[in-house]
Amino acid sequence: MKKTILGASLALASLGAAAETFPSQPMTLIVPYTAGGSSDALARALGKAIAKNTGASIVVENRPGGSTVIGAQALLGKPADGYTVMLAAASFVINPYLLNQLPYDSVKDFQPVAQLATNPHVLVVGPKVPVGDLKAFLAWAREQGDKATFSSFGNGSSGHLGFEMLKKQAGLAMMHVPYKGSAPATMAVLSGEVDATLGDVGVVAPHIQAGKLRALAVAGNARTPALPDVPTFAEAGLPGFESQTWMGLLTRAGVPAERVQRLNQMYSEALQDADVRQILAQQGMVAAASSPEAFSAFMKAESAKYGQAVKDGNVRID
């Protein structure tokens, strides 16, 4: 009996030592987007903060393309040892509903590590739209039917599907006009090509502050620090509507639980770094650290929400 207890104690001690020494070699953070963008900037700031906090080395590896599919495949090509993680956003949970024959199972092949940040969308209209608040906009849009238009930063993007959810909840028939990226989608509203958009805070805020776009509501559960005077949808008269961009971390399925917890701790602590906070603020994002279990539940809820939006909007990839 004593030998059994001793053996169990030694095994637990060994596991504890393994957890404490992880990581003991350089780590990789895959960014499934091009270098120089907001996601890349956040990844590099997180890497520097982790190096400062723990001494661990983080190599940022950009793997853009395929709506994050290329980056996800790159992650699956690495060992399930926790040394490689990937920055993920809403597109990761949207892809299964829009892309045929994904080369992986989005649920079974990956393991959530931590949510990092959220970025609520903001409903904005251009100067030609004769409304001053959300209730007036909804009434105007219902009168216009499908003559009213909205832009998005891509067919099947979170901004597009967010607007499809808004259409269903508010009884609108607005026409979708997709663009290749947030900047052209926003410029389309500025120029009057389209009437409205649900844009990322960091993209639309400068135009709102310059008086070129009119912000009607923030699609989050609280006002955003970047636009403190803009009400939430609930405050403006449409409770229950939320639409946002978010970022989180995934690793391969099969990574030991103690390593996933260590990764969660490292990245959650890095979110407190001043330089990371500055990057988040510049993008209108808010730190949203969570446990692996909470992030898993969040992703499941987001997947169900977007799946319904794809169905309701009859969304197809061209």
Coordinates of C-alpha atoms in Angstrom, one line a residue, residues 87-317:
L87 CA -5.3 33.4 -33.4
A88 CA -9.0 32.8 -34.4
A89 CA -11.9 35.1 -35.1
A90 CA -15.6 34.7 -36.0
S91 CA -14.7 33.4 -39.5
F92 CA -13.5 30.2 -37.9
V93 CA -17.0 29.3 -36.7
I94 CA -18.7 30.7 -39.8
N95 CA -16.6 28.6 -42.3
P96 CA -18.4 25.3 -41.7
Y97 CA -21.6 26.8 -42.8
L98 CA -20.3 28.4 -46.0
L99 CA -17.3 26.3 -47.2
N100 CA -17.8 22.9 -48.7
Q101 CA -15.5 20.1 -47.7
L102 CA -13.3 21.8 -45.1
P103 CA -10.1 19.8 -44.7
Y104 CA -10.6 19.5 -40.9
D105 CA -13.4 19.2 -38.3
S106 CA -13.7 22.6 -36.7
V107 CA -14.8 21.1 -33.4
K108 CA -13.0 17.8 -33.0
D109 CA -9.6 18.8 -34.4
F110 CA -9.1 22.0 -32.3
Q111 CA -9.0 22.9 -28.6
P112 CA -10.0 26.4 -27.3
V113 CA -7.4 28.1 -25.2
A114 CA -8.7 31.5 -24.4
Q115 CA -10.8 34.4 -25.6
L116 CA -8.7 37.5 -26.0
A117 CA -10.8 40.4 -27.0
T118 CA -14.2 41.6 -28.4
N119 CA -15.0 44.4 -30.8
P120 CA -18.7 45.3 -31.0
H121 CA -20.0 46.4 -34.3
V122 CA -21.4 49.9 -34.7
L123 CA -24.4 50.7 -36.9
V124 CA -23.5 53.8 -38.9
V125 CA -25.3 55.6 -41.7
G126 CA -24.1 58.1 -44.3
P127 CA -25.0 61.7 -44.7
K128 CA -27.8 61.0 -47.2
V129 CA -29.9 58.9 -44.8
P130 CA -32.4 61.2 -43.1
V131 CA -32.4 59.8 -39.6
G132 CA -30.9 60.7 -36.3
D133 CA -31.4 57.6 -34.1
L134 CA -32.0 53.9 -34.3
K135 CA -35.8 54.0 -34.1
A136 CA -36.0 56.5 -36.9
F137 CA -33.6 54.4 -39.0
L138 CA -35.6 51.2 -38.5
A139 CA -38.8 53.0 -39.5
W140 CA -37.1 54.5 -42.6
A141 CA -35.6 51.2 -43.6
R142 CA -38.9 49.4 -43.4
E143 CA -40.4 52.0 -45.7
Q144 CA -37.6 51.7 -48.2
G145 CA -37.8 47.9 -48.3
D146 CA -35.1 46.4 -50.5
K147 CA -34.2 49.8 -51.9
A148 CA -32.2 50.5 -48.7
T149 CA -28.8 49.0 -48.8
F150 CA -26.0 47.9 -46.4
S151 CA -22.4 47.1 -47.0
S152 CA -20.2 44.5 -45.3
F153 CA -16.5 43.7 -45.3
G154 CA -17.1 40.4 -47.1
N155 CA -19.9 38.0 -48.1
G156 CA -20.4 35.7 -45.0
S157 CA -18.4 38.0 -42.7
S158 CA -19.4 38.7 -39.2
G159 CA -20.6 42.1 -40.2
H160 CA -22.7 40.7 -43.0
L161 CA -24.3 38.0 -40.8
G162 CA -24.8 40.5 -38.0
F163 CA -26.9 42.6 -40.4
E164 CA -28.8 39.6 -41.5
M165 CA -29.7 39.0 -37.8
L166 CA -30.7 42.7 -37.5
K167 CA -32.9 42.4 -40.5
K168 CA -34.7 39.4 -39.1
Q169 CA -35.2 40.9 -35.6
A170 CA -36.3 44.3 -36.8
G171 CA -38.3 43.2 -39.9
L172 CA -36.1 44.8 -42.6
A173 CA -35.6 43.8 -46.2
M174 CA -32.4 45.8 -46.9
M175 CA -30.1 44.7 -49.8
H176 CA -26.6 43.4 -49.0
V177 CA -23.7 44.9 -51.0
P178 CA -20.4 43.1 -50.1
Y179 CA -16.9 44.6 -50.4
K180 CA -13.4 43.2 -50.0
G181 CA -12.5 44.6 -46.6
S182 CA -13.6 47.0 -43.9
A183 CA -12.1 50.1 -45.5
P184 CA -14.0 49.9 -48.8
A185 CA -17.2 48.9 -47.0
T186 CA -16.9 52.0 -44.9
M187 CA -16.0 54.2 -47.8
A188 CA -19.2 53.0 -49.6
V189 CA -21.2 54.5 -46.8
L190 CA -19.2 57.7 -46.7
S191 CA -19.7 58.2 -50.4
G192 CA -23.4 57.4 -50.4
E193 CA -23.1 54.2 -52.5
V194 CA -24.8 52.3 -49.7
D195 CA -26.9 53.5 -46.8
A196 CA -25.5 51.8 -43.7
T197 CA -23.1 49.2 -42.4
L198 CA -22.2 47.4 -39.2
G199 CA -18.6 48.3 -38.9
D200 CA -15.7 47.5 -36.5
V201 CA -15.3 50.3 -33.9
G202 CA -11.6 50.9 -34.8
V203 CA -12.5 51.4 -38.5
V204 CA -15.6 53.6 -38.2
A205 CA -14.8 55.7 -35.1
P206 CA -12.5 58.2 -36.8
H207 CA -15.2 59.0 -39.4
I208 CA -17.8 59.3 -36.6
Q209 CA -15.6 61.7 -34.6
A210 CA -15.0 63.7 -37.8
G211 CA -18.8 64.0 -38.3
K212 CA -18.7 62.1 -41.7
L213 CA -20.7 59.1 -40.4
R214 CA -23.6 59.1 -38.0
A215 CA -23.4 56.4 -35.3
L216 CA -26.8 55.0 -34.3
A217 CA -26.1 52.2 -31.9
V218 CA -23.3 49.9 -30.6
A219 CA -24.1 46.2 -31.0
G220 CA -22.6 45.1 -27.7
N221 CA -23.9 44.5 -24.2
A222 CA -22.2 47.8 -23.0
R223 CA -21.1 51.0 -24.5
T224 CA -17.6 51.0 -26.0
P225 CA -14.9 53.3 -24.5
A226 CA -14.0 54.5 -28.0
L227 CA -17.5 55.9 -28.5
P228 CA -18.9 56.6 -25.0
D229 CA -21.8 58.8 -26.3
V230 CA -23.2 56.1 -28.6
P231 CA -26.0 54.0 -27.0
T232 CA -26.2 50.3 -27.2
F233 CA -29.0 48.7 -29.3
A234 CA -30.8 47.9 -26.0
E235 CA -30.6 51.5 -24.9
A236 CA -31.7 52.7 -28.3
G237 CA -34.8 50.6 -28.3
L238 CA -33.9 47.2 -29.7
P239 CA -32.9 44.9 -26.8
G240 CA -31.4 41.5 -27.5
F241 CA -29.4 42.4 -30.6
E242 CA -25.6 41.9 -30.4
S243 CA -23.0 41.6 -33.2
Q244 CA -19.3 41.7 -32.8
T245 CA -15.9 40.7 -34.0
W246 CA -13.8 38.7 -31.5
M247 CA -10.4 37.2 -31.2
G248 CA -9.3 34.1 -29.3
L249 CA -6.7 31.3 -29.3
L250 CA -6.9 27.7 -30.5
T251 CA -4.5 24.9 -30.3
R252 CA -4.6 21.3 -31.6
A253 CA -6.9 18.7 -30.0
G254 CA -4.9 16.4 -27.8
V255 CA -2.6 19.0 -26.1
P256 CA -2.4 18.0 -22.4
A257 CA -4.8 19.9 -20.2
E258 CA -2.1 21.3 -18.0
R259 CA -0.4 22.9 -21.0
V260 CA -3.7 24.4 -22.2
Q261 CA -4.1 25.9 -18.8
R262 CA -0.6 27.3 -18.8
L263 CA -1.2 28.8 -22.2
N264 CA -4.4 30.4 -21.0
Q265 CA -2.5 31.9 -18.0
M266 CA 0.3 33.3 -20.1
Y267 CA -1.9 35.0 -22.7
S268 CA -4.5 36.2 -20.1
E269 CA -1.7 37.9 -18.2
A270 CA -0.3 39.4 -21.4
L271 CA -3.6 41.1 -21.9
Q272 CA -2.8 43.3 -18.9
D273 CA 0.4 44.7 -20.6
A274 CA 0.3 48.4 -21.4
D275 CA 1.4 48.0 -25.0
V276 CA -1.2 45.3 -25.6
R277 CA -3.9 47.5 -24.0
Q278 CA -2.8 50.3 -26.3
I279 CA -3.1 48.1 -29.4
L280 CA -6.6 47.0 -28.3
A281 CA -7.7 50.6 -27.7
Q282 CA -6.5 51.7 -31.1
Q283 CA -8.7 49.0 -32.7
G284 CA -11.7 49.8 -30.4
M285 CA -11.3 46.4 -28.9
V286 CA -11.8 45.4 -25.2
A287 CA -9.8 42.7 -23.5
A288 CA -12.0 39.6 -22.7
A289 CA -9.8 37.0 -21.1
S290 CA -11.6 33.7 -20.3
S291 CA -11.0 30.2 -19.3
P292 CA -10.7 27.5 -22.0
E293 CA -14.1 26.1 -20.9
A294 CA -15.8 29.5 -21.2
F295 CA -14.2 30.2 -24.6
S296 CA -15.4 26.8 -25.8
A297 CA -19.0 27.6 -24.7
F298 CA -18.7 31.0 -26.3
M299 CA -17.6 29.5 -29.6
K300 CA -20.5 27.0 -29.6
A301 CA -23.0 29.8 -29.0
E302 CA -21.4 32.0 -31.8
S303 CA -21.5 29.0 -34.1
A304 CA -25.2 28.4 -33.5
K305 CA -26.0 32.0 -33.9
Y306 CA -24.1 32.4 -37.2
G307 CA -25.5 29.1 -38.5
Q308 CA -29.0 30.4 -38.1
A309 CA -28.1 33.7 -39.7
V310 CA -26.6 31.9 -42.8
K311 CA -29.9 29.9 -43.1
D312 CA -32.2 32.9 -42.5
G313 CA -30.3 35.1 -45.0
N314 CA -29.8 32.3 -47.5
V315 CA -26.1 33.3 -47.6
R316 CA -23.9 31.7 -50.2
I317 CA -20.3 32.2 -51.1

